[in-house]
């Protein structure tokens, strides 16, 4: 029987064990975890742009709204009598706060610590609203 023509071990290959459900779940969970890690790393590296995008969008929206709803001459520095100390053109009143917000965002992009200039840029979004309120609803 030794020379029956079959090589030793030729036909006696052990079948590969199929991955059970736990191994499939672990592999899928590891793939999902690596994807989440990659997205987190990408957001961390682009955090300045992620922070700046909604502020820039809000600033542009407020500027467009003010351009349509402010009067031709805009008053600033309201006095206690209800009159304005200075009148400026609508374009100046619209582009001034927009430029200030853009400058804050530019400083944020150039800064090592992004949170302080970003917080200041958030506070600059109050200026267009304040100009609009003081000119549409005078005292």
JSON list of C-alpha atoms in Angstrom, two decimals:
[
{"chain": "A", "resi": 1, "resn": "UNK", "atom": "CA", "xyz": [0.00, 0.00, 0.00]},
{"chain": "A", "resi": 2, "resn": "UNK", "atom": "CA", "xyz": [2.94, 2.25, 0.28]},
{"chain": "A", "resi": 3, "resn": "UNK", "atom": "CA", "xyz": [3.26, 2.66, -3.46]},
{"chain": "A", "resi": 4, "resn": "UNK", "atom": "CA", "xyz": [-0.36, 3.17, -4.30]},
{"chain": "A", "resi": 5, "resn": "UNK", "atom": "CA", "xyz": [0.47, 6.14, -6.53]},
{"chain": "A", "resi": 6, "resn": "UNK", "atom": "CA", "xyz": [-0.62, 8.88, -4.20]},
{"chain": "A", "resi": 7, "resn": "UNK", "atom": "CA", "xyz": [1.85, 11.34, -2.90]},
{"chain": "A", "resi": 8, "resn": "UNK", "atom": "CA", "xyz": [2.04, 11.76, 0.80]},
{"chain": "A", "resi": 9, "resn": "UNK", "atom": "CA", "xyz": [-0.52, 14.29, 1.97]},
{"chain": "A", "resi": 10, "resn": "UNK", "atom": "CA", "xyz": [-2.00, 14.87, -1.49]},
{"chain": "A", "resi": 11, "resn": "UNK", "atom": "CA", "xyz": [-5.75, 14.79, -0.89]},
{"chain": "A", "resi": 12, "resn": "UNK", "atom": "CA", "xyz": [-5.63, 15.15, 2.84]},
{"chain": "A", "resi": 13, "resn": "UNK", "atom": "CA", "xyz": [-5.68, 18.95, 2.93]},
{"chain": "A", "resi": 14, "resn": "UNK", "atom": "CA", "xyz": [-7.52, 20.26, 5.91]},
{"chain": "A", "resi": 15, "resn": "UNK", "atom": "CA", "xyz": [-10.45, 22.50, 4.97]},
{"chain": "A", "resi": 16, "resn": "UNK", "atom": "CA", "xyz": [-9.97, 26.15, 5.88]},
{"chain": "A", "resi": 17, "resn": "UNK", "atom": "CA", "xyz": [-12.10, 27.02, 8.82]},
{"chain": "A", "resi": 18, "resn": "UNK", "atom": "CA", "xyz": [-14.69, 29.63, 8.01]},
{"chain": "A", "resi": 19, "resn": "UNK", "atom": "CA", "xyz": [-14.64, 32.84, 10.00]},
{"chain": "A", "resi": 20, "resn": "UNK", "atom": "CA", "xyz": [-17.25, 32.66, 12.64]},
{"chain": "A", "resi": 21, "resn": "UNK", "atom": "CA", "xyz": [-19.59, 35.55, 13.37]},
{"chain": "A", "resi": 22, "resn": "UNK", "atom": "CA", "xyz": [-17.43, 36.98, 16.16]},
{"chain": "A", "resi": 23, "resn": "UNK", "atom": "CA", "xyz": [-14.38, 37.25, 13.92]},
{"chain": "A", "resi": 24, "resn": "UNK", "atom": "CA", "xyz": [-16.41, 38.89, 11.14]},
{"chain": "A", "resi": 25, "resn": "UNK", "atom": "CA", "xyz": [-17.87, 41.35, 13.63]},
{"chain": "A", "resi": 26, "resn": "UNK", "atom": "CA", "xyz": [-14.42, 42.18, 15.03]},
{"chain": "A", "resi": 27, "resn": "UNK", "atom": "CA", "xyz": [-13.02, 42.72, 11.55]},
{"chain": "A", "resi": 28, "resn": "UNK", "atom": "CA", "xyz": [-15.93, 44.97, 10.57]},
{"chain": "A", "resi": 29, "resn": "UNK", "atom": "CA", "xyz": [-15.70, 46.89, 13.86]},
{"chain": "A", "resi": 30, "resn": "UNK", "atom": "CA", "xyz": [-11.97, 47.38, 13.34]},
{"chain": "A", "resi": 31, "resn": "UNK", "atom": "CA", "xyz": [-12.60, 48.74, 9.82]},
{"chain": "A", "resi": 32, "resn": "UNK", "atom": "CA", "xyz": [-15.26, 51.13, 11.11]},
{"chain": "A", "resi": 33, "resn": "UNK", "atom": "CA", "xyz": [-13.00, 52.22, 13.97]},
{"chain": "A", "resi": 34, "resn": "UNK", "atom": "CA", "xyz": [-10.14, 52.96, 11.57]},
{"chain": "A", "resi": 35, "resn": "UNK", "atom": "CA", "xyz": [-12.50, 54.99, 9.38]},
{"chain": "A", "resi": 36, "resn": "UNK", "atom": "CA", "xyz": [-13.71, 57.00, 12.39]},
{"chain": "A", "resi": 37, "resn": "UNK", "atom": "CA", "xyz": [-10.10, 57.57, 13.46]},
{"chain": "A", "resi": 38, "resn": "UNK", "atom": "CA", "xyz": [-9.22, 58.80, 9.96]},
{"chain": "A", "resi": 39, "resn": "UNK", "atom": "CA", "xyz": [-12.19, 61.19, 9.87]},
{"chain": "A", "resi": 40, "resn": "UNK", "atom": "CA", "xyz": [-11.32, 62.46, 13.36]},
{"chain": "A", "resi": 41, "resn": "UNK", "atom": "CA", "xyz": [-7.70, 63.05, 12.36]},
{"chain": "A", "resi": 42, "resn": "UNK", "atom": "CA", "xyz": [-8.81, 64.84, 9.20]},
{"chain": "A", "resi": 43, "resn": "UNK", "atom": "CA", "xyz": [-11.21, 67.08, 11.14]},
{"chain": "A", "resi": 44, "resn": "UNK", "atom": "CA", "xyz": [-8.51, 67.83, 13.70]},
{"chain": "A", "resi": 45, "resn": "UNK", "atom": "CA", "xyz": [-6.03, 68.85, 11.03]},
{"chain": "A", "resi": 46, "resn": "UNK", "atom": "CA", "xyz": [-8.64, 70.97, 9.25]},
{"chain": "A", "resi": 47, "resn": "UNK", "atom": "CA", "xyz": [-10.19, 72.33, 12.47]},
{"chain": "A", "resi": 48, "resn": "UNK", "atom": "CA", "xyz": [-9.48, 75.95, 11.59]},
{"chain": "A", "resi": 49, "resn": "UNK", "atom": "CA", "xyz": [-11.36, 75.65, 8.32]},
{"chain": "A", "resi": 50, "resn": "UNK", "atom": "CA", "xyz": [-14.17, 73.72, 9.99]},
{"chain": "A", "resi": 51, "resn": "UNK", "atom": "CA", "xyz": [-14.50, 76.48, 12.59]},
{"chain": "A", "resi": 52, "resn": "UNK", "atom": "CA", "xyz": [-14.21, 79.31, 10.06]},
{"chain": "A", "resi": 53, "resn": "UNK", "atom": "CA", "xyz": [-16.76, 78.05, 7.53]},
{"chain": "A", "resi": 54, "resn": "UNK", "atom": "CA", "xyz": [-19.98, 78.68, 9.52]},
{"chain": "A", "resi": 55, "resn": "UNK", "atom": "CA", "xyz": [-18.75, 82.08, 10.73]},
{"chain": "A", "resi": 56, "resn": "UNK", "atom": "CA", "xyz": [-17.91, 83.16, 7.18]},
{"chain": "A", "resi": 57, "resn": "UNK", "atom": "CA", "xyz": [-21.26, 81.91, 5.94]},
{"chain": "A", "resi": 58, "resn": "UNK", "atom": "CA", "xyz": [-23.15, 83.80, 8.66]},
{"chain": "A", "resi": 59, "resn": "UNK", "atom": "CA", "xyz": [-21.15, 86.97, 8.02]},
{"chain": "A", "resi": 60, "resn": "UNK", "atom": "CA", "xyz": [-21.92, 86.90, 4.29]},
{"chain": "A", "resi": 61, "resn": "UNK", "atom": "CA", "xyz": [-25.61, 86.18, 4.93]},
{"chain": "A", "resi": 62, "resn": "UNK", "atom": "CA", "xyz": [-25.85, 89.10, 7.37]},
{"chain": "A", "resi": 63, "resn": "UNK", "atom": "CA", "xyz": [-24.06, 91.38, 4.92]},
{"chain": "A", "resi": 64, "resn": "UNK", "atom": "CA", "xyz": [-26.45, 90.47, 2.11]},
{"chain": "A", "resi": 65, "resn": "UNK", "atom": "CA", "xyz": [-29.44, 90.95, 4.39]},
{"chain": "A", "resi": 66, "resn": "UNK", "atom": "CA", "xyz": [-28.19, 94.34, 5.55]},
{"chain": "A", "resi": 67, "resn": "UNK", "atom": "CA", "xyz": [-27.46, 95.44, 1.99]},
{"chain": "A", "resi": 68, "resn": "UNK", "atom": "CA", "xyz": [-31.12, 94.94, 1.14]},
{"chain": "A", "resi": 69, "resn": "UNK", "atom": "CA", "xyz": [-32.75, 96.20, 4.33]},
{"chain": "A", "resi": 70, "resn": "UNK", "atom": "CA", "xyz": [-30.66, 99.15, 5.51]},
{"chain": "A", "resi": 71, "resn": "UNK", "atom": "CA", "xyz": [-31.51, 102.68, 4.35]},
{"chain": "A", "resi": 72, "resn": "UNK", "atom": "CA", "xyz": [-29.25, 104.53, 1.93]},
{"chain": "A", "resi": 73, "resn": "UNK", "atom": "CA", "xyz": [-27.73, 106.57, 4.78]},
{"chain": "A", "resi": 74, "resn": "UNK", "atom": "CA", "xyz": [-26.97, 104.60, 7.94]},
{"chain": "A", "resi": 75, "resn": "UNK", "atom": "CA", "xyz": [-26.58, 106.26, 11.31]},
{"chain": "A", "resi": 76, "resn": "UNK", "atom": "CA", "xyz": [-23.99, 105.14, 13.82]},
{"chain": "A", "resi": 77, "resn": "UNK", "atom": "CA", "xyz": [-23.18, 106.26, 17.36]},
{"chain": "A", "resi": 78, "resn": "UNK", "atom": "CA", "xyz": [-26.72, 106.86, 18.57]},
{"chain": "A", "resi": 79, "resn": "UNK", "atom": "CA", "xyz": [-27.05, 109.65, 21.13]},
{"chain": "A", "resi": 80, "resn": "UNK", "atom": "CA", "xyz": [-29.30, 109.76, 24.17]},
{"chain": "A", "resi": 81, "resn": "UNK", "atom": "CA", "xyz": [-31.65, 112.10, 22.28]},
{"chain": "A", "resi": 82, "resn": "UNK", "atom": "CA", "xyz": [-32.25, 109.39, 19.67]},
{"chain": "A", "resi": 83, "resn": "UNK", "atom": "CA", "xyz": [-30.26, 111.09, 16.91]},
{"chain": "A", "resi": 84, "resn": "UNK", "atom": "CA", "xyz": [-27.18, 109.65, 15.29]},
{"chain": "A", "resi": 85, "resn": "UNK", "atom": "CA", "xyz": [-23.83, 111.39, 15.71]},
{"chain": "A", "resi": 86, "resn": "UNK", "atom": "CA", "xyz": [-22.59, 110.30, 12.30]},
{"chain": "A", "resi": 87, "resn": "UNK", "atom": "CA", "xyz": [-24.17, 109.15, 9.06]},
{"chain": "A", "resi": 88, "resn": "UNK", "atom": "CA", "xyz": [-22.36, 106.78, 6.70]},
{"chain": "A", "resi": 89, "resn": "UNK", "atom": "CA", "xyz": [-23.20, 105.12, 3.40]},
{"chain": "A", "resi": 90, "resn": "UNK", "atom": "CA", "xyz": [-24.95, 101.76, 3.36]},
{"chain": "A", "resi": 91, "resn": "UNK", "atom": "CA", "xyz": [-22.02, 100.06, 1.61]},
{"chain": "A", "resi": 92, "resn": "UNK", "atom": "CA", "xyz": [-19.66, 101.17, 4.37]},
{"chain": "A", "resi": 93, "resn": "UNK", "atom": "CA", "xyz": [-22.04, 99.90, 7.03]},
{"chain": "A", "resi": 94, "resn": "UNK", "atom": "CA", "xyz": [-22.28, 96.54, 5.28]},
{"chain": "A", "resi": 95, "resn": "UNK", "atom": "CA", "xyz": [-18.65, 96.02, 4.32]},
{"chain": "A", "resi": 96, "resn": "UNK", "atom": "CA", "xyz": [-17.13, 97.28, 7.60]},
{"chain": "A", "resi": 97, "resn": "UNK", "atom": "CA", "xyz": [-18.39, 94.44, 9.84]},
{"chain": "A", "resi": 98, "resn": "UNK", "atom": "CA", "xyz": [-17.81, 91.95, 7.04]},
{"chain": "A", "resi": 99, "resn": "UNK", "atom": "CA", "xyz": [-14.20, 93.10, 6.70]},
{"chain": "A", "resi": 100, "resn": "UNK", "atom": "CA", "xyz": [-13.72, 92.97, 10.46]},
{"chain": "A", "resi": 101, "resn": "UNK", "atom": "CA", "xyz": [-15.01, 89.40, 10.59]},
{"chain": "A", "resi": 102, "resn": "UNK", "atom": "CA", "xyz": [-12.81, 88.45, 7.63]},
{"chain": "A", "resi": 103, "resn": "UNK", "atom": "CA", "xyz": [-9.77, 89.95, 9.37]},
{"chain": "A", "resi": 104, "resn": "UNK", "atom": "CA", "xyz": [-10.52, 87.95, 12.52]},
{"chain": "A", "resi": 105, "resn": "UNK", "atom": "CA", "xyz": [-10.87, 84.76, 10.51]},
{"chain": "A", "resi": 106, "resn": "UNK", "atom": "CA", "xyz": [-7.62, 85.48, 8.68]},
{"chain": "A", "resi": 107, "resn": "UNK", "atom": "CA", "xyz": [-5.87, 85.98, 12.01]},
{"chain": "A", "resi": 108, "resn": "UNK", "atom": "CA", "xyz": [-7.42, 82.74, 13.22]},
{"chain": "A", "resi": 109, "resn": "UNK", "atom": "CA", "xyz": [-6.03, 80.85, 10.23]},
{"chain": "A", "resi": 110, "resn": "UNK", "atom": "CA", "xyz": [-2.56, 82.31, 10.87]},
{"chain": "A", "resi": 111, "resn": "UNK", "atom": "CA", "xyz": [-2.62, 81.80, 14.63]},
{"chain": "A", "resi": 112, "resn": "UNK", "atom": "CA", "xyz": [-1.31, 78.80, 16.55]},
{"chain": "A", "resi": 113, "resn": "UNK", "atom": "CA", "xyz": [-4.19, 78.95, 18.98]},
{"chain": "A", "resi": 114, "resn": "UNK", "atom": "CA", "xyz": [-7.32, 79.28, 16.92]},
{"chain": "A", "resi": 115, "resn": "UNK", "atom": "CA", "xyz": [-9.95, 79.62, 19.61]},
{"chain": "A", "resi": 116, "resn": "UNK", "atom": "CA", "xyz": [-9.33, 83.23, 20.70]},
{"chain": "A", "resi": 117, "resn": "UNK", "atom": "CA", "xyz": [-9.56, 84.86, 17.24]},
{"chain": "A", "resi": 118, "resn": "UNK", "atom": "CA", "xyz": [-12.45, 82.55, 16.41]},
{"chain": "A", "resi": 119, "resn": "UNK", "atom": "CA", "xyz": [-14.37, 83.68, 19.51]},
{"chain": "A", "resi": 120, "resn": "UNK", "atom": "CA", "xyz": [-13.71, 87.30, 18.58]},
{"chain": "A", "resi": 121, "resn": "UNK", "atom": "CA", "xyz": [-14.97, 86.63, 15.05]},
{"chain": "A", "resi": 122, "resn": "UNK", "atom": "CA", "xyz": [-18.17, 85.22, 16.59]},
{"chain": "A", "resi": 123, "resn": "UNK", "atom": "CA", "xyz": [-18.63, 88.45, 18.54]},
{"chain": "A", "resi": 124, "resn": "UNK", "atom": "CA", "xyz": [-18.12, 90.53, 15.38]},
{"chain": "A", "resi": 125, "resn": "UNK", "atom": "CA", "xyz": [-21.30, 88.96, 14.01]},
{"chain": "A", "resi": 126, "resn": "UNK", "atom": "CA", "xyz": [-23.23, 91.14, 16.47]},
{"chain": "A", "resi": 127, "resn": "UNK", "atom": "CA", "xyz": [-22.20, 94.35, 14.66]},
{"chain": "A", "resi": 128, "resn": "UNK", "atom": "CA", "xyz": [-24.41, 93.94, 11.56]},
{"chain": "A", "resi": 129, "resn": "UNK", "atom": "CA", "xyz": [-27.37, 93.01, 13.74]},
{"chain": "A", "resi": 130, "resn": "UNK", "atom": "CA", "xyz": [-26.76, 96.02, 15.99]},
{"chain": "A", "resi": 131, "resn": "UNK", "atom": "CA", "xyz": [-26.50, 98.38, 13.01]},
{"chain": "A", "resi": 132, "resn": "UNK", "atom": "CA", "xyz": [-29.70, 96.95, 11.56]},
{"chain": "A", "resi": 133, "resn": "UNK", "atom": "CA", "xyz": [-31.64, 97.24, 14.82]},
{"chain": "A", "resi": 134, "resn": "UNK", "atom": "CA", "xyz": [-30.53, 100.78, 15.60]},
{"chain": "A", "resi": 135, "resn": "UNK", "atom": "CA", "xyz": [-31.43, 101.98, 12.12]},
{"chain": "A", "resi": 136, "resn": "UNK", "atom": "CA", "xyz": [-34.73, 100.21, 11.63]},
{"chain": "A", "resi": 137, "resn": "UNK", "atom": "CA", "xyz": [-36.09, 100.73, 15.14]},
{"chain": "A", "resi": 138, "resn": "UNK", "atom": "CA", "xyz": [-34.83, 104.13, 16.29]},
{"chain": "A", "resi": 139, "resn": "UNK", "atom": "CA", "xyz": [-35.52, 105.21, 19.85]}
]
